[in-house]
Amino acid sequence: MAVETTYTAPSAGRLFFALWVPPACAGTLHAMAGAVVGRSGGRLMREDTLHLTLAFLGDIAERRLPALLEHAAGLSLPRVPVCLDRLGFWAQNHILFAGSSAPDPALGALADSLQESLKEAGFLAETRAFVPHVTMLRKLLHPGKLPALPAQAWEAEEFALVRSWRSDRGAAYETVARWPLQAAVVS
Ligand code: ATP
Ligand code: MG
C-alpha cells in the first residue's frame, strides 16, 4: 500500500520589515489609544509593539532565512523622516491607527525600494501600495470622535526584520535582526 506523506518545510514564521516607533512617541500613542479604549472599547496594542510596517513577507521557509538576512544586510537604504500627525480608523478591519496627513515622499520611496528588492530576490510575491500607519488599537467597533494627535516626528535610523505570532496577549513580535539606515552624505 502506498503511503502518502505531505512534507511541510520548517517555517521561519510570519516575517515583516518595519520601523520601530521611538519610546517617547510610543508612550504618547499608547496613552491616546488607552483613552479611546476607555470610551469606546477595543484591544490596545502594547506600547513596545508599536511599529510601522515597510514590507510584509508572510511565512518564509527556515532554510531561506540566511539568504534573506544576507539580502537585507546588503541593502543601502537612507534614513527617512517620519511624521505622525493624525489618527485614523479603518472600518473594514476595526483598526485605529496613527498616520501622516502629508507623508514625506522619502518614506514611501524607502518602502517601495525595499519591497522592489525583496520582490526581485524572490522573497515577496507582490508589492502593495504602501500606506504608512502605526496600528494602535484593534477590534474597535465605534470609534466616536477621534482626538487630535500632536505631531510626532523623528528620523528613522534603522529598520528591522521581525517575526510575528499570535499569543494569548495578542500579537507578539520578535526582532530577528536590524540594520542601520544610511545618513545622507554631505558633499
Ligand atoms: P494579528 O494579525 O495577529 O492580529 P498583526 O496584524 O500585528 O497581528 P501580522 O498579521 O503578522 O500581525 O502582521 C505583522 C505586520 O504586518 C502588521 O503591521 C500588519 O499590519 C502588517 N501586515 C499584515 N498583513 C499584511 C499584508 N498583507 N500587507 C501589508 N502589511 C501587512
Ligand atoms: Mg494581521
Coordinates of C-alpha atoms and ligand atoms in Angstrom, one line a residue:
M1 CA 0.0 0.0 0.0
A2 CA 1.4 3.4 -1.0
V3 CA 1.9 5.7 2.0
E4 CA 1.3 9.4 1.1
T5 CA 3.2 11.9 3.1
T6 CA 3.0 15.6 2.9
Y7 CA 6.1 17.4 3.9
T8 CA 5.9 21.0 5.0
A9 CA 9.3 22.7 5.2
P10 CA 10.0 24.2 8.6
S11 CA 8.9 27.8 8.7
A12 CA 10.9 30.8 9.9
G13 CA 7.5 32.3 10.9
R14 CA 5.5 35.3 9.7
L15 CA 8.1 37.9 8.8
F16 CA 7.9 41.6 8.1
F17 CA 10.2 44.6 7.8
A18 CA 9.4 47.6 10.0
L19 CA 10.5 50.8 11.5
W20 CA 10.1 50.8 15.3
V21 CA 8.3 53.7 16.9
P22 CA 10.7 55.6 19.3
P23 CA 9.8 55.3 23.0
A24 CA 8.5 58.9 23.5
C25 CA 6.1 58.6 20.6
A26 CA 5.1 55.1 21.6
G27 CA 4.2 56.5 25.0
T28 CA 2.0 59.2 23.5
L29 CA 0.3 56.9 21.1
H30 CA -0.3 54.3 23.7
A31 CA -1.8 56.8 26.2
M32 CA -4.1 58.2 23.5
A33 CA -5.2 54.7 22.4
G34 CA -5.9 53.9 26.1
A35 CA -8.2 56.9 26.3
V36 CA -10.1 55.7 23.2
V37 CA -10.4 52.2 24.7
G38 CA -11.8 53.7 27.9
R39 CA -14.6 55.3 25.9
S40 CA -15.2 53.0 23.0
G41 CA -13.6 49.6 23.8
G42 CA -11.2 47.7 21.5
R43 CA -7.9 45.9 22.1
L44 CA -4.9 48.0 22.9
M45 CA -1.6 47.3 21.2
R46 CA 1.2 47.0 23.8
E47 CA 3.4 50.1 23.9
D48 CA 6.6 48.2 23.0
T49 CA 4.9 46.6 19.9
L50 CA 4.2 49.9 18.0
H51 CA 5.7 49.8 14.6
L52 CA 5.3 51.0 11.0
T53 CA 5.4 48.1 8.5
L54 CA 7.5 48.6 5.4
A55 CA 7.1 45.2 3.8
F56 CA 5.1 42.2 4.8
L57 CA 6.6 38.8 3.7
G58 CA 4.4 36.3 5.4
D59 CA 5.6 32.8 6.0
I60 CA 9.2 32.2 4.9
A61 CA 10.8 28.8 4.9
E62 CA 13.5 28.5 7.6
R63 CA 16.1 27.4 5.0
R64 CA 15.7 30.8 3.2
L65 CA 16.3 32.9 6.3
P66 CA 20.1 33.1 5.8
A67 CA 19.7 34.4 2.3
L68 CA 17.0 36.9 3.5
L69 CA 19.4 38.2 6.2
E70 CA 22.2 38.5 3.7
H71 CA 19.9 40.3 1.2
A72 CA 18.8 42.8 3.9
A73 CA 22.3 43.4 5.1
G74 CA 23.5 44.2 1.6
L75 CA 20.9 46.9 1.1
S76 CA 21.9 50.5 1.3
L77 CA 18.7 52.4 2.4
P78 CA 18.6 56.0 3.5
R79 CA 17.4 57.4 6.8
V80 CA 13.9 58.9 6.5
P81 CA 11.8 61.5 8.3
V82 CA 8.6 60.1 9.8
C83 CA 5.8 62.4 11.0
L84 CA 2.6 61.0 12.5
D85 CA 0.0 63.8 12.9
R86 CA -3.4 62.2 12.6
L87 CA -5.4 59.3 14.0
G88 CA -7.5 57.3 11.5
F89 CA -10.0 54.5 11.7
W90 CA -10.4 51.7 9.2
A91 CA -14.0 50.4 9.5
Q92 CA -13.2 47.3 7.4
N93 CA -10.7 45.9 9.9
H94 CA -11.7 47.8 13.0
I95 CA -8.2 49.3 13.4
L96 CA -7.3 52.7 14.9
F97 CA -4.0 53.9 13.6
A98 CA -1.7 56.9 13.6
G99 CA -0.8 58.2 10.1
S100 CA 0.5 61.2 8.3
S101 CA -1.6 63.9 6.6
A102 CA 1.4 64.5 4.3
P103 CA 3.9 61.6 4.4
D104 CA 7.4 62.6 3.4
P105 CA 7.9 61.0 -0.1
A106 CA 11.2 59.6 1.2
L107 CA 9.3 57.2 3.5
G108 CA 7.2 55.9 0.6
A109 CA 10.4 55.6 -1.5
L110 CA 12.1 53.6 1.2
A111 CA 9.2 51.1 1.4
D112 CA 9.0 50.9 -2.4
S113 CA 12.7 50.2 -2.8
L114 CA 12.7 47.6 0.0
Q115 CA 9.7 45.9 -1.5
E116 CA 11.1 46.0 -5.0
S117 CA 14.4 44.5 -3.9
L118 CA 12.6 41.8 -2.0
K119 CA 10.4 41.0 -5.0
E120 CA 13.4 40.8 -7.3
A121 CA 15.1 38.5 -4.9
G122 CA 12.0 36.2 -4.7
F123 CA 11.0 36.9 -1.1
L124 CA 7.9 38.9 -2.0
A125 CA 5.2 37.7 -4.4
E126 CA 3.5 41.0 -4.9
T127 CA 4.2 44.5 -3.9
R128 CA 1.3 46.6 -2.4
A129 CA 0.6 50.3 -2.3
F130 CA 2.3 51.5 0.8
V131 CA 0.1 53.3 3.3
P132 CA 2.3 54.4 6.2
H133 CA 0.5 53.8 9.5
V134 CA 1.1 52.6 13.1
T135 CA -1.7 50.3 14.4
M136 CA -2.6 51.5 17.9
L137 CA -5.8 49.6 18.6
R138 CA -7.7 46.6 17.2
K139 CA -11.3 45.4 17.3
L140 CA -12.6 48.9 17.6
L141 CA -16.2 49.0 16.5
H142 CA -17.5 52.5 17.1
P143 CA -14.6 55.0 17.3
G144 CA -16.7 58.1 18.1
K145 CA -14.8 61.4 17.6
L146 CA -11.1 60.8 17.5
P147 CA -8.8 63.0 19.5
A148 CA -6.3 65.3 17.6
L149 CA -2.8 63.8 17.6
P150 CA 0.0 66.3 18.3
A151 CA 2.6 65.8 15.6
Q152 CA 5.1 63.1 16.4
A153 CA 8.2 63.5 14.2
W154 CA 11.5 61.7 14.2
E155 CA 14.2 60.4 11.8
A156 CA 14.2 56.6 11.4
E157 CA 17.8 55.4 11.7
E158 CA 17.3 51.7 11.4
F159 CA 15.0 49.1 10.0
A160 CA 14.2 45.7 11.4
L161 CA 13.2 42.2 10.3
V162 CA 10.5 41.0 12.7
R163 CA 8.8 37.7 13.4
S164 CA 5.2 37.8 14.5
W165 CA 3.0 35.2 16.1
R166 CA -0.3 35.1 18.0
S167 CA 0.0 34.8 21.7
D168 CA -2.8 34.9 24.3
R169 CA -1.8 38.5 24.9
G170 CA -2.5 39.4 21.3
A171 CA 0.2 39.8 18.6
A172 CA 3.7 39.2 19.8
Y173 CA 6.8 40.3 17.8
E174 CA 10.4 39.3 18.0
T175 CA 13.1 41.2 16.3
V176 CA 15.2 38.8 14.2
A177 CA 17.7 41.4 13.1
R178 CA 18.1 45.1 12.5
W179 CA 20.3 47.2 10.3
P180 CA 21.2 50.9 10.2
L181 CA 19.7 53.3 7.6
Q182 CA 22.3 55.4 6.0
A183 CA 22.8 59.1 6.9
A184 CA 22.8 61.4 3.9
V185 CA 26.3 62.2 2.6
V186 CA 27.0 65.9 2.6
S187 CA 29.5 66.9 -0.1
Ligands
ATP1 P1 -2.7 39.8 14.2 O1 -2.8 39.5 12.7 O2 -2.2 38.6 15.0 O3 -3.8 40.5 14.8 P2 -0.6 41.6 13.4 O4 -1.5 42.0 12.2 O5 0.1 42.7 14.1 O6 -1.4 40.8 14.4 P3 0.7 40.1 11.4 O7 -0.6 39.8 10.7 O8 1.7 39.1 11.4 O9 0.5 40.6 12.8 O10 1.3 41.4 10.6 C1 2.5 42.0 11.0 C2 2.6 43.4 10.4 O11 2.4 43.3 9.0 C3 1.4 44.3 10.9 O12 1.9 45.6 11.0 C4 0.4 44.2 9.8 O13 -0.4 45.4 9.8 C5 1.3 44.0 8.6 N1 0.6 43.2 7.6 C6 0.0 42.1 7.8 N2 -0.5 41.6 6.6 C7 -0.1 42.4 5.6 C8 -0.3 42.5 4.2 N3 -0.9 41.5 3.6 N4 0.2 43.5 3.6 C9 0.9 44.5 4.2 N5 1.1 44.5 5.6 C10 0.6 43.5 6.3
MG2 MG -2.6 40.8 10.9

